[in-house]
XYZ file of C-alpha atoms in Angstrom:
304
model
C -15.655 7.764 -5.329
C -12.585 7.738 -3.087
C -8.976 8.048 -4.206
C -6.575 5.445 -2.884
C -2.882 5.087 -3.614
C -1.038 1.807 -3.925
C 2.327 1.039 -2.412
C 3.787 1.601 -5.880
C 2.744 5.282 -5.741
C -0.069 4.779 -8.257
C -3.165 6.866 -7.611
C -6.276 4.750 -8.032
C -9.778 6.135 -7.979
C -11.567 3.155 -6.456
C -14.901 2.824 -4.775
C -14.901 1.473 -1.248
C -16.779 -1.827 -1.314
C -20.463 -1.520 -0.596
C -22.301 -3.615 1.975
C -23.985 -6.019 -0.511
C -20.718 -7.000 -2.214
C -18.930 -7.319 1.142
C -21.771 -9.424 2.525
C -21.633 -11.728 -0.492
C -17.854 -12.109 -0.185
C -18.173 -12.818 3.548
C -20.913 -15.366 2.896
C -18.681 -17.208 0.418
C -15.773 -17.162 2.859
C -17.968 -18.401 5.701
C -19.360 -21.202 3.554
C -15.874 -22.455 2.733
C -14.738 -22.057 6.352
C -17.788 -23.894 7.731
C -17.358 -26.761 5.287
C -13.728 -27.084 6.344
C -14.715 -26.803 10.016
C -17.320 -29.566 9.738
C -14.928 -31.852 7.877
C -12.142 -31.324 10.408
C -14.538 -31.671 13.357
C -15.931 -34.983 12.095
C -12.427 -36.327 11.530
C -11.285 -35.251 14.992
C -14.467 -36.573 16.596
C -13.780 -40.019 15.188
C -10.102 -39.811 16.196
C -10.865 -38.711 19.777
C -13.802 -41.031 20.468
C -11.818 -42.796 23.152
C -11.039 -39.585 25.083
C -13.090 -38.210 27.944
C -15.578 -35.333 27.651
C -13.140 -32.623 28.783
C -10.550 -33.629 26.209
C -13.117 -33.643 23.405
C -14.306 -30.183 24.462
C -10.758 -28.846 24.368
C -10.242 -30.329 20.908
C -13.504 -28.725 19.715
C -12.475 -25.300 20.992
C -9.041 -25.639 19.401
C -10.622 -26.658 16.091
C -12.943 -23.643 16.192
C -10.065 -21.242 16.830
C -7.754 -22.766 14.235
C -10.250 -23.182 11.392
C -12.792 -20.372 11.812
C -10.446 -17.760 13.309
C -6.911 -18.661 12.337
C -7.840 -19.797 8.833
C -9.180 -16.423 7.595
C -6.274 -14.595 9.221
C -3.751 -16.818 7.453
C -5.552 -16.521 4.102
C -5.741 -12.705 4.230
C -2.095 -12.452 5.276
C -0.773 -14.752 2.562
C -3.000 -13.331 -0.182
C -2.424 -9.678 0.839
C -6.106 -9.051 1.491
C -7.780 -11.287 -1.093
C -9.708 -14.182 0.369
C -11.651 -16.562 -1.861
C -14.882 -14.619 -1.469
C -13.217 -11.252 -2.036
C -11.404 -12.540 -5.113
C -14.717 -13.793 -6.532
C -16.371 -10.415 -5.907
C -13.413 -8.342 -7.090
C -12.572 -6.931 -3.646
C -9.366 -6.504 -1.698
C -8.433 -5.393 1.826
C -5.844 -2.582 1.833
C -4.337 -0.259 4.410
C -5.657 3.268 4.860
C -2.755 4.561 2.735
C -3.506 2.060 -0.027
C -0.655 -0.331 0.746
C -0.962 -4.111 1.178
C -2.011 -5.411 4.585
C 0.287 -7.408 6.840
C -0.233 -10.002 9.568
C -1.108 -7.476 12.273
C -3.909 -6.013 10.151
C -5.346 -9.451 9.378
C -5.033 -10.443 13.052
C -7.060 -7.459 14.288
C -9.671 -7.948 11.584
C -9.966 -11.661 12.339
C -10.123 -11.222 16.109
C -12.898 -8.626 15.946
C -14.601 -10.599 13.190
C -15.354 -13.332 15.727
C -17.605 -10.889 17.586
C -18.854 -8.900 14.604
C -19.643 -11.792 12.272
C -19.598 -15.188 13.987
C -21.102 -14.479 17.414
C -23.674 -11.887 16.258
C -24.525 -13.393 12.832
C -23.029 -10.335 11.141
C -25.434 -7.831 12.713
C -22.704 -5.709 14.316
C -20.646 -5.709 11.105
C -23.657 -4.636 9.019
C -24.562 -1.802 11.379
C -20.964 -0.558 11.514
C -20.675 -0.670 7.702
C -23.903 1.268 7.260
C -22.811 3.943 9.733
C -19.297 4.325 8.279
C -18.887 6.688 5.323
C -16.499 4.223 3.663
C -18.358 1.080 4.646
C -15.837 -0.073 7.238
C -16.711 -2.502 9.994
C -15.138 -2.300 13.461
C -12.318 -4.641 12.473
C -11.340 -2.271 9.662
C -11.481 0.757 11.939
C -9.194 -0.737 14.577
C -6.866 -2.367 12.039
C -6.585 0.740 9.878
C -7.814 -1.040 6.751
C -10.393 -0.589 4.033
C -12.097 -2.978 1.620
C -12.052 -1.610 -1.939
C -13.091 -2.713 -5.399
C -10.276 -3.906 -7.632
C -12.151 -4.267 -10.900
C -12.339 -0.776 -12.358
C -11.868 0.506 -15.923
C -8.281 1.300 -16.799
C -9.281 4.843 -17.757
C -9.897 5.668 -14.105
C -6.312 4.984 -13.127
C -3.891 7.902 -12.774
C -0.162 7.267 -12.588
C 2.229 9.344 -10.542
C 5.284 10.544 -12.509
C 8.550 8.724 -11.811
C 11.532 10.688 -10.488
C 14.223 11.879 -12.895
C 16.796 9.161 -13.617
C 19.664 11.129 -12.053
C 17.860 10.979 -8.681
C 17.260 7.210 -8.716
C 18.901 5.620 -5.676
C 20.203 8.901 -4.239
C 18.063 8.570 -1.106
C 18.913 5.001 -0.150
C 20.418 6.222 3.128
C 17.294 7.975 4.382
C 15.567 6.763 7.534
C 11.898 6.505 6.533
C 10.657 4.808 9.695
C 9.381 8.047 11.256
C 7.276 9.095 8.258
C 3.582 8.509 9.076
C 1.182 6.866 6.639
C -0.835 10.075 6.389
C 2.146 11.989 5.022
C 2.893 9.240 2.502
C -0.702 9.393 1.340
C -0.538 13.176 0.958
C 2.679 12.964 -1.063
C 1.312 10.283 -3.365
C -1.954 12.133 -3.919
C -0.005 15.277 -4.805
C 2.212 13.402 -7.274
C -0.823 11.845 -8.917
C -2.576 15.205 -9.362
C 0.286 17.672 -9.665
C -0.398 18.335 -13.346
C -3.998 19.252 -12.532
C -3.089 21.919 -9.973
C -2.469 25.602 -10.443
C 1.324 26.087 -10.812
C 1.631 28.373 -7.781
C -0.596 26.200 -5.624
C 1.241 23.052 -6.750
C 4.650 24.578 -6.035
C 3.603 25.707 -2.558
C 2.142 22.282 -1.800
C 5.284 20.536 -3.025
C 7.503 22.756 -0.865
C 5.350 22.136 2.193
C 5.272 18.366 1.678
C 9.017 18.269 0.964
C 9.672 20.228 4.166
C 7.495 17.876 6.223
C 9.174 14.842 4.680
C 12.664 16.241 5.250
C 11.779 16.994 8.875
C 10.586 13.434 9.443
C 13.632 11.874 7.804
C 16.132 14.230 9.479
C 17.829 15.121 6.171
C 17.276 18.377 4.299
C 16.258 18.497 0.660
C 19.487 18.478 -1.422
C 20.290 21.858 -3.021
C 19.189 22.199 -6.614
C 16.553 19.442 -6.434
C 12.971 20.578 -7.236
C 10.591 19.717 -4.378
C 8.342 17.630 -6.645
C 11.307 15.632 -7.943
C 12.501 15.099 -4.365
C 9.079 13.779 -3.344
C 8.938 11.405 -6.318
C 12.441 10.078 -5.614
C 11.749 9.434 -1.909
C 8.451 7.694 -2.717
C 10.290 5.495 -5.209
C 12.870 4.649 -2.524
C 10.087 3.514 -0.203
C 8.570 1.474 -3.017
C 11.917 -0.266 -3.599
C 12.271 -1.083 0.109
C 8.750 -2.503 0.331
C 9.394 -4.607 -2.771
C 12.571 -5.987 -1.206
C 10.772 -6.830 2.027
C 8.006 -8.551 0.071
C 10.050 -10.447 -2.506
C 13.388 -10.736 -0.704
C 16.747 -9.097 -1.330
C 18.123 -8.521 -4.773
C 18.032 -5.906 -7.494
C 14.750 -4.119 -7.933
C 13.715 -2.185 -10.988
C 14.019 1.552 -10.474
C 17.234 1.522 -8.469
C 20.159 3.659 -9.457
C 22.128 0.532 -10.401
C 20.056 0.354 -13.577
C 21.855 3.442 -14.874
C 25.433 2.728 -15.972
C 28.076 4.913 -14.473
C 25.912 6.229 -11.625
C 27.043 5.538 -8.079
C 24.593 5.444 -5.217
C 25.734 7.346 -2.182
C 24.397 9.153 0.850
C 22.063 12.098 0.571
C 23.813 15.285 -0.347
C 24.153 17.864 -3.122
C 22.963 16.199 -6.302
C 24.883 16.791 -9.535
C 23.145 17.393 -12.843
C 22.105 14.409 -14.946
C 24.317 12.966 -17.657
C 23.175 13.234 -21.258
C 21.974 9.771 -22.253
C 21.444 8.612 -25.819
C 19.333 5.683 -26.926
C 17.018 5.543 -23.892
C 17.305 3.337 -20.821
C 20.406 1.169 -20.709
C 22.425 3.230 -23.213
C 25.967 4.204 -22.377
C 26.273 7.733 -20.959
C 28.253 10.246 -22.955
C 30.205 13.277 -21.885
C 27.887 16.025 -20.574
C 27.298 18.798 -23.094
C 28.995 22.110 -22.373
C 26.473 24.749 -21.403
C 26.835 28.493 -21.088
C 27.471 29.666 -17.551
C 24.327 30.226 -15.561
C 22.260 27.804 -17.628
C 20.639 25.200 -15.410
C 20.890 21.553 -16.519
C 17.737 19.731 -17.406
C 16.200 17.836 -14.508
C 14.246 15.299 -16.522
C 11.215 16.059 -14.331
C 8.215 17.851 -15.758
C 6.845 20.426 -13.272
C 3.102 20.926 -12.964
C 1.642 22.821 -15.885
């Protein structure tokens, strides 16, 4: 069992796909691709019957590259890692950090798949999968991807806690481009298991991760913000940005705009949350007077 984390900061305990299921999915994909290749080749052969031998050879090579190489790359890119065979077997290709793959990942997998699968009848891919602890072939290793099972019982899924509402949208000005995937994975795994950790160990881990994240972003953790809440808020900000890149601009659930009366500004000292009645979408009321020295509620449950 291997824990993976989705781009939505949801910790999923999923098994990496085993060789038999991957082989079956690849066989289905190859069958579809070969049928399409034969159909296109026959059509082009009839259309180019009047051309010379060199022209027909060039057309054949172009057909091979477009259908058997470019086709799988396009399908994996557009379906975010779910080809027809993988969908039938309940598999998906994801990044090492659990996020959806992009064109560059599918391109590397497809290019090496020509050697691993087509030219060697899958021998190289099978050997690499058997040697790898997570069943990855060479294309997965170089692309930084992993094939996992999607069909798992719901009871195995663990959800990372959302940030407190008063932190939503406060980190929209952060530069997240320098944060490596490994750090994102560590933060998400911590958020998914924070309630299972010893309080002292969890607090130390949160402080270390928050320090690493602040160093990568170039902005210190705002005063008064618990490290775990800071991590959850920054992960949510990344989730919102990825959703906007995937689905286009526009409002995304989870942004600070969903809370009336809250303005989204640059990172800085964060005020306490307003007292909200009636749940999400209710009008904020005047904050309750508290005795001096009493800290306002954060809305974030620390690890028990």
